[in-house]
């Protein structure tokens, strides 16, 4: 049905908003089905870059599944980086990094942290609080690799400060040890 509607749009004038809605729904459908190749082909077929940007941004704002969010964040960063405001750029890059960290977690646990996908530092803190030290190690390594040369609102130093804060708390004992007297 989407293909038929797209063909119809080539033959008859369709209002811009309707065209954006059609392509957005088609894109989200393809991404939900896991067909990133067809999703990429769809985006490449759209001749107007403004419409393509609108479709991609509206799609990512719909908070699709993890793989779709990762794809859209990557696409927007790769193709429309210069067209985005600094705040929006940071938001999309944070979502990209958060989804990348989520993909390193065990599949069954991803759902517990998905709501934090656009806030990687908060996700890292949640993992620390849940004592998922092995997961934190992989997440920190992933974030260090992704942050190389990037400016997205937090830095490697912020990650190190967070880790230091929780390491200090882990060593903080709420009681004093009593000495044994002979």
Short mmCIF file of N, CA and C in Angstrom, two decimals:
data_model
loop_
_atom_site.label_atom_id
_atom_site.label_comp_id
_atom_site.label_asym_id
_atom_site.label_seq_id
_atom_site.Cartn_x
_atom_site.Cartn_y
_atom_site.Cartn_z
N UNK A 1 0.82 -1.20 0.00
CA UNK A 1 0.00 0.00 0.00
C UNK A 1 0.86 1.26 0.00
N UNK A 2 1.98 1.21 0.74
CA UNK A 2 2.86 2.38 0.78
C UNK A 2 3.44 2.68 -0.60
N UNK A 3 3.83 1.63 -1.31
CA UNK A 3 4.42 1.81 -2.64
C UNK A 3 3.38 2.40 -3.59
N UNK A 4 2.15 1.92 -3.51
CA UNK A 4 1.08 2.44 -4.35
C UNK A 4 0.84 3.92 -4.04
N UNK A 5 0.81 4.27 -2.77
CA UNK A 5 0.63 5.68 -2.39
C UNK A 5 1.79 6.53 -2.89
N UNK A 6 3.00 5.98 -2.83
CA UNK A 6 4.17 6.72 -3.31
C UNK A 6 4.07 6.97 -4.82
N UNK A 7 3.64 5.95 -5.57
CA UNK A 7 3.45 6.10 -7.02
C UNK A 7 2.38 7.14 -7.31
N UNK A 8 1.31 7.10 -6.54
CA UNK A 8 0.22 8.07 -6.70
C UNK A 8 0.76 9.49 -6.49
N UNK A 9 1.65 9.64 -5.50
CA UNK A 9 2.25 10.95 -5.22
C UNK A 9 3.10 11.47 -6.35
N UNK A 10 3.65 10.56 -7.18
CA UNK A 10 4.43 11.00 -8.34
C UNK A 10 3.52 11.44 -9.50
N UNK A 11 2.32 10.90 -9.55
CA UNK A 11 1.41 11.22 -10.65
C UNK A 11 0.52 12.44 -10.38
N UNK A 12 0.16 12.65 -9.12
CA UNK A 12 -0.75 13.73 -8.77
C UNK A 12 -0.14 14.57 -7.66
N UNK A 13 -0.48 15.85 -7.63
CA UNK A 13 0.08 16.70 -6.56
C UNK A 13 -0.50 16.29 -5.19
N UNK A 14 0.41 16.05 -4.26
CA UNK A 14 0.03 15.68 -2.89
C UNK A 14 0.58 16.75 -1.97
N UNK A 15 -0.22 17.25 -1.03
CA UNK A 15 0.29 18.27 -0.10
C UNK A 15 1.55 17.78 0.63
N UNK A 16 2.45 18.70 0.89
CA UNK A 16 3.75 18.38 1.52
C UNK A 16 3.58 17.61 2.82
N UNK A 17 2.67 18.05 3.68
CA UNK A 17 2.47 17.38 4.98
C UNK A 17 2.00 15.94 4.81
N UNK A 18 1.10 15.72 3.83
CA UNK A 18 0.62 14.36 3.58
C UNK A 18 1.74 13.47 3.07
N UNK A 19 2.59 14.05 2.23
CA UNK A 19 3.74 13.30 1.70
C UNK A 19 4.71 12.94 2.82
N UNK A 20 4.96 13.88 3.71
CA UNK A 20 5.84 13.61 4.86
C UNK A 20 5.24 12.52 5.74
N UNK A 21 3.93 12.62 6.02
CA UNK A 21 3.27 11.61 6.86
C UNK A 21 3.33 10.23 6.22
N UNK A 22 3.10 10.15 4.91
CA UNK A 22 3.14 8.88 4.20
C UNK A 22 4.53 8.25 4.31
N UNK A 23 5.56 9.04 3.97
CA UNK A 23 6.91 8.51 4.01
C UNK A 23 7.35 8.17 5.44
N UNK A 24 6.93 8.97 6.42
CA UNK A 24 7.27 8.68 7.82
C UNK A 24 6.68 7.34 8.25
N UNK A 25 5.41 7.14 7.93
CA UNK A 25 4.76 5.88 8.32
C UNK A 25 5.40 4.69 7.59
N UNK A 26 5.73 4.88 6.32
CA UNK A 26 6.38 3.83 5.54
C UNK A 26 7.75 3.52 6.13
N UNK A 27 8.52 4.55 6.45
CA UNK A 27 9.84 4.37 7.04
C UNK A 27 9.76 3.64 8.37
N UNK A 28 8.86 4.07 9.24
CA UNK A 28 8.70 3.41 10.54
C UNK A 28 8.27 1.96 10.39
N UNK A 29 7.40 1.70 9.42
CA UNK A 29 6.98 0.32 9.14
C UNK A 29 8.17 -0.53 8.73
N UNK A 30 8.98 -0.03 7.81
CA UNK A 30 10.15 -0.78 7.35
C UNK A 30 11.14 -1.02 8.50
N UNK A 31 11.34 -0.01 9.33
CA UNK A 31 12.28 -0.16 10.45
C UNK A 31 11.74 -1.11 11.51
N UNK A 32 10.45 -1.08 11.75
CA UNK A 32 9.85 -2.03 12.71
C UNK A 32 9.99 -3.47 12.21
N UNK A 33 9.96 -3.63 10.88
CA UNK A 33 10.12 -4.96 10.29
C UNK A 33 11.61 -5.36 10.25
N UNK A 34 12.49 -4.42 10.56
CA UNK A 34 13.91 -4.70 10.57
C UNK A 34 14.58 -4.61 9.21
N UNK A 35 13.91 -4.02 8.24
CA UNK A 35 14.43 -3.93 6.89
C UNK A 35 15.13 -2.58 6.67
N UNK A 36 16.35 -2.45 7.18
CA UNK A 36 17.06 -1.18 7.09
C UNK A 36 17.50 -0.87 5.66
N UNK A 37 17.72 -1.91 4.85
CA UNK A 37 18.11 -1.65 3.45
C UNK A 37 17.00 -0.94 2.69
N UNK A 38 15.77 -1.43 2.82
CA UNK A 38 14.64 -0.78 2.14
C UNK A 38 14.36 0.59 2.74
N UNK A 39 14.59 0.74 4.05
CA UNK A 39 14.41 2.04 4.69
C UNK A 39 15.40 3.05 4.12
N UNK A 40 16.64 2.63 3.95
CA UNK A 40 17.66 3.50 3.36
C UNK A 40 17.32 3.84 1.91
N UNK A 41 16.83 2.85 1.16
CA UNK A 41 16.43 3.09 -0.23
C UNK A 41 15.29 4.09 -0.29
N UNK A 42 14.34 3.97 0.63
CA UNK A 42 13.22 4.91 0.69
C UNK A 42 13.73 6.33 0.91
N UNK A 43 14.61 6.50 1.86
CA UNK A 43 15.15 7.83 2.15
C UNK A 43 15.96 8.38 0.97
N UNK A 44 16.65 7.51 0.26
CA UNK A 44 17.43 7.95 -0.90
C UNK A 44 16.54 8.33 -2.08
N UNK A 45 15.34 7.74 -2.17
CA UNK A 45 14.42 8.07 -3.27
C UNK A 45 13.80 9.45 -3.11
N UNK A 46 13.78 9.97 -1.92
CA UNK A 46 13.16 11.27 -1.68
C UNK A 46 14.10 12.35 -2.17
N UNK A 47 13.64 13.11 -3.15
CA UNK A 47 14.50 14.09 -3.82
C UNK A 47 14.69 15.37 -3.02
N UNK A 48 13.68 15.79 -2.29
CA UNK A 48 13.75 17.04 -1.53
C UNK A 48 14.42 16.79 -0.17
N UNK A 49 15.60 17.38 0.05
CA UNK A 49 16.30 17.16 1.33
C UNK A 49 15.50 17.67 2.53
N UNK A 50 14.73 18.72 2.36
CA UNK A 50 13.91 19.24 3.45
C UNK A 50 12.86 18.24 3.90
N UNK A 51 12.23 17.57 2.94
CA UNK A 51 11.24 16.55 3.26
C UNK A 51 11.92 15.37 3.92
N UNK A 52 13.08 14.98 3.42
CA UNK A 52 13.82 13.85 3.98
C UNK A 52 14.21 14.13 5.44
N UNK A 53 14.67 15.35 5.70
CA UNK A 53 15.03 15.74 7.06
C UNK A 53 13.80 15.70 7.97
N UNK A 54 12.69 16.25 7.50
CA UNK A 54 11.46 16.27 8.29
C UNK A 54 10.99 14.85 8.61
N UNK A 55 11.05 13.97 7.63
CA UNK A 55 10.64 12.57 7.82
C UNK A 55 11.52 11.91 8.86
N UNK A 56 12.81 12.09 8.74
CA UNK A 56 13.76 11.45 9.66
C UNK A 56 13.59 11.98 11.08
N UNK A 57 13.45 13.30 11.22
CA UNK A 57 13.29 13.87 12.56
C UNK A 57 11.97 13.47 13.20
N UNK A 58 10.89 13.50 12.42
CA UNK A 58 9.60 13.10 12.96
C UNK A 58 9.61 11.62 13.34
N UNK A 59 10.30 10.82 12.56
CA UNK A 59 10.37 9.39 12.85
C UNK A 59 11.12 9.12 14.15
N UNK A 60 12.24 9.81 14.35
CA UNK A 60 13.02 9.59 15.56
C UNK A 60 12.27 10.11 16.79
N UNK A 61 11.45 11.15 16.60
CA UNK A 61 10.66 11.69 17.71
C UNK A 61 9.51 10.77 18.11
N UNK A 62 9.20 9.79 17.27
CA UNK A 62 8.14 8.82 17.59
C UNK A 62 8.65 7.75 18.55
N UNK A 63 9.94 7.78 18.90
CA UNK A 63 10.58 6.82 19.78
C UNK A 63 10.34 5.37 19.34
N UNK A 64 10.84 5.04 18.16
CA UNK A 64 10.67 3.66 17.68
C UNK A 64 11.55 2.70 18.47
N UNK A 65 11.59 1.45 18.06
CA UNK A 65 12.38 0.45 18.79
C UNK A 65 13.87 0.79 18.74
N UNK A 66 14.65 0.02 19.45
CA UNK A 66 16.07 0.31 19.61
C UNK A 66 16.82 0.35 18.29
N UNK A 67 16.65 -0.66 17.45
CA UNK A 67 17.36 -0.71 16.18
C UNK A 67 16.95 0.46 15.27
N UNK A 68 15.67 0.80 15.27
CA UNK A 68 15.17 1.91 14.45
C UNK A 68 15.73 3.24 14.95
N UNK A 69 15.75 3.43 16.26
CA UNK A 69 16.30 4.66 16.83
C UNK A 69 17.78 4.80 16.47
N UNK A 70 18.51 3.71 16.57
CA UNK A 70 19.93 3.71 16.24
C UNK A 70 20.15 4.06 14.76
N UNK A 71 19.36 3.44 13.89
CA UNK A 71 19.45 3.71 12.45
C UNK A 71 19.16 5.17 12.15
N UNK A 72 18.07 5.69 12.71
CA UNK A 72 17.67 7.08 12.43
C UNK A 72 18.68 8.09 12.97
N UNK A 73 19.20 7.84 14.17
CA UNK A 73 20.20 8.74 14.74
C UNK A 73 21.46 8.74 13.88
N UNK A 74 21.85 7.58 13.42
CA UNK A 74 23.03 7.46 12.55
C UNK A 74 22.78 8.18 11.22
N UNK A 75 21.60 7.99 10.65
CA UNK A 75 21.26 8.61 9.36
C UNK A 75 21.23 10.13 9.48
N UNK A 76 20.58 10.63 10.51
CA UNK A 76 20.50 12.08 10.69
C UNK A 76 21.88 12.69 10.90
N UNK A 77 22.71 12.03 11.68
CA UNK A 77 24.06 12.54 11.92
C UNK A 77 24.89 12.52 10.65
N UNK A 78 24.77 11.46 9.88
CA UNK A 78 25.58 11.31 8.67
C UNK A 78 25.14 12.26 7.54
N UNK A 79 23.83 12.49 7.41
CA UNK A 79 23.33 13.24 6.26
C UNK A 79 22.88 14.67 6.54
N UNK A 80 22.51 14.97 7.78
CA UNK A 80 21.94 16.29 8.06
C UNK A 80 22.60 16.99 9.24
N UNK A 81 23.82 16.63 9.54
CA UNK A 81 24.54 17.19 10.70
C UNK A 81 24.55 18.72 10.65
N UNK A 82 24.85 19.29 9.51
CA UNK A 82 24.95 20.75 9.38
C UNK A 82 23.58 21.43 9.46
N UNK A 83 22.51 20.71 9.18
CA UNK A 83 21.16 21.30 9.18
C UNK A 83 20.53 21.31 10.57
N UNK A 84 21.15 20.67 11.52
CA UNK A 84 20.57 20.55 12.86
C UNK A 84 21.13 21.63 13.78
N UNK A 85 20.30 22.08 14.72
CA UNK A 85 20.79 23.01 15.74
C UNK A 85 21.75 22.25 16.66
N UNK A 86 22.55 22.99 17.39
CA UNK A 86 23.52 22.35 18.29
C UNK A 86 22.81 21.49 19.32
N UNK A 87 21.73 21.99 19.89
CA UNK A 87 20.99 21.23 20.89
C UNK A 87 20.42 19.95 20.29
N UNK A 88 19.84 20.06 19.10
CA UNK A 88 19.26 18.88 18.44
C UNK A 88 20.36 17.89 18.05
N UNK A 89 21.48 18.41 17.60
CA UNK A 89 22.63 17.57 17.25
C UNK A 89 23.09 16.77 18.47
N UNK A 90 23.23 17.46 19.61
CA UNK A 90 23.64 16.78 20.85
C UNK A 90 22.63 15.72 21.26
N UNK A 91 21.35 16.05 21.12
CA UNK A 91 20.28 15.12 21.48
C UNK A 91 20.34 13.86 20.61
N UNK A 92 20.52 14.04 19.33
CA UNK A 92 20.56 12.89 18.40
C UNK A 92 21.83 12.07 18.61
N UNK A 93 22.96 12.73 18.83
CA UNK A 93 24.20 11.99 19.08
C UNK A 93 24.13 11.24 20.41
N UNK A 94 23.49 11.84 21.42
CA UNK A 94 23.31 11.15 22.70
C UNK A 94 22.43 9.91 22.50
N UNK A 95 21.39 10.04 21.69
CA UNK A 95 20.53 8.89 21.40
C UNK A 95 21.32 7.81 20.65
N UNK A 96 22.16 8.22 19.72
CA UNK A 96 22.98 7.26 18.98
C UNK A 96 23.91 6.51 19.95
N UNK A 97 24.56 7.25 20.83
CA UNK A 97 25.48 6.62 21.78
C UNK A 97 24.73 5.75 22.78
N UNK A 98 23.60 6.24 23.25
CA UNK A 98 22.80 5.45 24.19
C UNK A 98 22.30 4.16 23.57
N UNK A 99 21.86 4.24 22.32
CA UNK A 99 21.39 3.02 21.65
C UNK A 99 22.55 2.07 21.39
N UNK A 100 23.72 2.61 21.11
CA UNK A 100 24.91 1.78 20.90
C UNK A 100 25.28 1.06 22.20
N UNK A 101 25.20 1.76 23.34
CA UNK A 101 25.46 1.14 24.64
C UNK A 101 24.41 0.07 24.93
N UNK A 102 23.15 0.39 24.64
CA UNK A 102 22.09 -0.60 24.85
C UNK A 102 22.32 -1.88 24.05
N UNK A 103 22.84 -1.72 22.85
CA UNK A 103 23.10 -2.90 22.01
C UNK A 103 24.21 -3.78 22.58
N UNK A 104 25.03 -3.24 23.50
CA UNK A 104 26.08 -4.05 24.12
C UNK A 104 25.55 -4.85 25.31
N UNK A 105 24.37 -4.49 25.81
CA UNK A 105 23.78 -5.20 26.95
C UNK A 105 23.14 -6.50 26.50
N UNK A 106 22.97 -7.45 27.42
CA UNK A 106 22.25 -8.67 27.06
C UNK A 106 20.84 -8.33 26.57
N UNK A 107 20.39 -9.04 25.56
CA UNK A 107 19.14 -8.71 24.88
C UNK A 107 17.94 -8.62 25.82
N UNK A 108 17.83 -9.53 26.76
CA UNK A 108 16.68 -9.53 27.65
C UNK A 108 16.68 -8.36 28.63
N UNK A 109 17.83 -7.76 28.86
CA UNK A 109 17.94 -6.64 29.81
C UNK A 109 17.75 -5.28 29.16
N UNK A 110 17.79 -5.23 27.86
CA UNK A 110 17.71 -3.94 27.15
C UNK A 110 16.42 -3.19 27.45
N UNK A 111 15.34 -3.92 27.58
CA UNK A 111 14.04 -3.28 27.81
C UNK A 111 14.04 -2.49 29.12
N UNK A 112 14.82 -2.92 30.11
CA UNK A 112 14.87 -2.23 31.40
C UNK A 112 15.56 -0.87 31.32
N UNK A 113 16.38 -0.68 30.30
CA UNK A 113 17.15 0.55 30.18
C UNK A 113 16.79 1.36 28.94
N UNK A 114 15.86 0.89 28.13
CA UNK A 114 15.50 1.55 26.87
C UNK A 114 15.05 2.99 27.09
N UNK A 115 14.32 3.24 28.18
CA UNK A 115 13.83 4.60 28.44
C UNK A 115 14.97 5.59 28.69
N UNK A 116 16.18 5.09 28.91
CA UNK A 116 17.34 5.94 29.13
C UNK A 116 18.23 6.04 27.89
N UNK A 117 17.75 5.55 26.76
CA UNK A 117 18.60 5.48 25.56
C UNK A 117 19.08 6.85 25.09
N UNK A 118 18.34 7.91 25.38
CA UNK A 118 18.79 9.24 24.96
C UNK A 118 19.62 9.94 26.04
N UNK A 119 19.89 9.23 27.14
CA UNK A 119 20.67 9.80 28.24
C UNK A 119 21.73 8.79 28.68
N UNK A 120 22.80 8.63 27.90
CA UNK A 120 23.80 7.60 28.18
C UNK A 120 24.45 7.70 29.56
N UNK A 121 24.70 8.92 30.06
CA UNK A 121 25.29 9.05 31.40
C UNK A 121 24.36 8.55 32.48
N UNK A 122 23.09 8.86 32.34
CA UNK A 122 22.11 8.38 33.30
C UNK A 122 21.97 6.86 33.23
N UNK A 123 22.06 6.31 32.02
CA UNK A 123 22.02 4.86 31.85
C UNK A 123 23.22 4.22 32.54
N UNK A 124 24.37 4.82 32.38
CA UNK A 124 25.59 4.32 33.02
C UNK A 124 25.43 4.35 34.54
N UNK A 125 24.87 5.45 35.05
CA UNK A 125 24.65 5.56 36.49
C UNK A 125 23.66 4.51 36.98
N UNK A 126 22.62 4.25 36.21
CA UNK A 126 21.64 3.23 36.57
C UNK A 126 22.30 1.85 36.61
N UNK A 127 23.15 1.57 35.65
CA UNK A 127 23.87 0.29 35.64
C UNK A 127 24.77 0.18 36.87
N UNK A 128 25.41 1.27 37.25
CA UNK A 128 26.25 1.26 38.45
C UNK A 128 25.41 1.01 39.69
N UNK A 129 24.27 1.67 39.79
CA UNK A 129 23.42 1.50 40.97
C UNK A 129 22.86 0.07 41.04
N UNK A 130 22.66 -0.55 39.88
CA UNK A 130 22.16 -1.92 39.85
C UNK A 130 23.29 -2.95 39.97
N UNK A 131 24.52 -2.43 40.17
CA UNK A 131 25.71 -3.27 40.37
C UNK A 131 25.98 -4.20 39.19
N UNK A 132 25.76 -3.71 38.00
CA UNK A 132 26.05 -4.46 36.77
C UNK A 132 27.45 -4.05 36.30
N UNK A 133 28.46 -4.41 37.07
CA UNK A 133 29.83 -3.95 36.85
C UNK A 133 30.37 -4.42 35.51
N UNK A 134 30.10 -5.65 35.13
CA UNK A 134 30.58 -6.15 33.83
C UNK A 134 29.97 -5.37 32.68
N UNK A 135 28.69 -5.05 32.80
CA UNK A 135 28.01 -4.29 31.76
C UNK A 135 28.56 -2.87 31.70
N UNK A 136 28.85 -2.31 32.89
CA UNK A 136 29.40 -0.96 32.96
C UNK A 136 30.75 -0.90 32.25
N UNK A 137 31.56 -1.94 32.43
CA UNK A 137 32.89 -1.96 31.79
C UNK A 137 32.75 -1.89 30.27
N UNK A 138 31.83 -2.66 29.72
CA UNK A 138 31.61 -2.66 28.27
C UNK A 138 31.01 -1.32 27.83
N UNK A 139 30.08 -0.80 28.61
CA UNK A 139 29.44 0.48 28.29
C UNK A 139 30.47 1.62 28.30
N UNK A 140 31.34 1.64 29.29
CA UNK A 140 32.35 2.69 29.37
C UNK A 140 33.31 2.60 28.20
N UNK A 141 33.72 1.39 27.86
CA UNK A 141 34.61 1.20 26.72
C UNK A 141 33.94 1.70 25.43
N UNK A 142 32.67 1.36 25.25
CA UNK A 142 31.92 1.80 24.06
C UNK A 142 31.82 3.32 24.02
N UNK A 143 31.48 3.94 25.16
CA UNK A 143 31.35 5.39 25.21
C UNK A 143 32.69 6.08 24.96
N UNK A 144 33.77 5.53 25.50
CA UNK A 144 35.08 6.13 25.27
C UNK A 144 35.41 6.13 23.77
N UNK A 145 35.09 5.03 23.09
CA UNK A 145 35.36 4.95 21.65
C UNK A 145 34.50 5.96 20.87
N UNK A 146 33.23 6.07 21.26
CA UNK A 146 32.31 6.96 20.55
C UNK A 146 32.57 8.43 20.82
N UNK A 147 33.10 8.75 22.01
CA UNK A 147 33.32 10.14 22.37
C UNK A 147 34.60 10.73 21.80
N UNK A 148 35.43 9.90 21.21
CA UNK A 148 36.69 10.40 20.67
C UNK A 148 36.44 11.51 19.65
N UNK A 149 36.79 12.73 20.01
CA UNK A 149 36.64 13.87 19.10
C UNK A 149 35.22 14.38 18.95
N UNK A 150 34.29 13.95 19.79
CA UNK A 150 32.88 14.38 19.69
C UNK A 150 32.56 15.39 20.79
N UNK A 151 31.64 16.26 20.52
CA UNK A 151 31.09 17.17 21.52
C UNK A 151 29.59 16.98 21.54
N UNK A 152 29.10 16.37 22.62
CA UNK A 152 27.66 16.11 22.66
C UNK A 152 27.02 16.50 23.99
N UNK A 153 27.70 17.28 24.77
CA UNK A 153 27.11 17.70 26.04
C UNK A 153 27.71 16.99 27.23
N UNK A 154 28.48 15.93 27.03
CA UNK A 154 29.24 15.32 28.10
C UNK A 154 30.54 14.78 27.52
N UNK A 155 31.51 14.59 28.42
CA UNK A 155 32.85 14.20 27.97
C UNK A 155 33.31 12.94 28.68
N UNK A 156 34.49 12.49 28.31
CA UNK A 156 35.10 11.33 28.97
C UNK A 156 35.34 11.66 30.44
N UNK A 157 35.67 12.91 30.74
CA UNK A 157 35.89 13.32 32.13
C UNK A 157 34.61 13.17 32.96
N UNK A 158 33.46 13.45 32.36
CA UNK A 158 32.19 13.28 33.06
C UNK A 158 31.96 11.82 33.41
N UNK A 159 32.31 10.94 32.49
CA UNK A 159 32.19 9.50 32.75
C UNK A 159 33.13 9.10 33.88
N UNK A 160 34.38 9.57 33.82
CA UNK A 160 35.36 9.26 34.85
C UNK A 160 34.93 9.79 36.22
N UNK A 161 34.35 11.00 36.25
CA UNK A 161 33.85 11.56 37.51
C UNK A 161 32.72 10.72 38.08
N UNK A 162 31.84 10.25 37.22
CA UNK A 162 30.73 9.41 37.65
C UNK A 162 31.26 8.10 38.24
N UNK A 163 32.21 7.50 37.56
CA UNK A 163 32.82 6.26 38.06
C UNK A 163 33.53 6.49 39.39
N UNK A 164 34.23 7.60 39.51
CA UNK A 164 34.94 7.92 40.76
C UNK A 164 33.95 8.11 41.90
N UNK A 165 32.86 8.78 41.62
CA UNK A 165 31.83 9.03 42.64
C UNK A 165 31.29 7.71 43.19
N UNK A 166 30.99 6.78 42.30
CA UNK A 166 30.43 5.50 42.75
C UNK A 166 31.49 4.60 43.36
N UNK A 167 32.73 4.72 42.92
CA UNK A 167 33.82 3.96 43.55
C UNK A 167 34.01 4.44 44.98
N UNK A 168 33.92 5.76 45.18
CA UNK A 168 34.04 6.32 46.53
C UNK A 168 32.90 5.84 47.42
N UNK A 169 31.70 5.83 46.89
CA UNK A 169 30.54 5.37 47.67
C UNK A 169 30.67 3.90 48.03
N UNK A 170 31.26 3.12 47.13
CA UNK A 170 31.42 1.68 47.40
C UNK A 170 32.39 1.44 48.55
N UNK A 171 33.31 2.37 48.77
CA UNK A 171 34.29 2.22 49.83
C UNK A 171 33.89 2.93 51.11
N UNK A 172 32.77 3.61 51.11
CA UNK A 172 32.30 4.35 52.27
C UNK A 172 31.57 3.40 53.21
N UNK A 173 32.08 3.23 54.43
CA UNK A 173 31.45 2.34 55.41
C UNK A 173 30.67 3.18 56.40
N UNK A 174 29.40 2.87 56.63
CA UNK A 174 28.57 3.70 57.51
C UNK A 174 28.80 3.45 59.00
N UNK A 175 29.69 2.56 59.39
CA UNK A 175 29.92 2.28 60.80
C UNK A 175 31.42 2.13 61.04
N UNK A 176 31.81 2.31 62.29
CA UNK A 176 33.22 2.19 62.65
C UNK A 176 33.49 0.78 63.16
N UNK A 177 34.62 0.24 62.82
CA UNK A 177 35.00 -1.08 63.29
C UNK A 177 35.48 -0.97 64.73
N UNK A 178 35.03 -1.89 65.59
CA UNK A 178 35.44 -1.88 66.99
C UNK A 178 36.71 -2.70 67.14
N UNK A 179 37.56 -2.23 67.99
CA UNK A 179 38.80 -2.96 68.26
C UNK A 179 38.54 -4.02 69.33
N UNK A 180 39.18 -5.16 69.17
CA UNK A 180 39.07 -6.19 70.20
C UNK A 180 40.20 -5.97 71.21
N UNK A 181 39.85 -6.01 72.47
CA UNK A 181 40.86 -5.86 73.50
C UNK A 181 41.18 -7.20 74.11
N UNK A 182 42.45 -7.43 74.33
CA UNK A 182 42.84 -8.71 74.94
C UNK A 182 42.82 -8.65 76.44
#
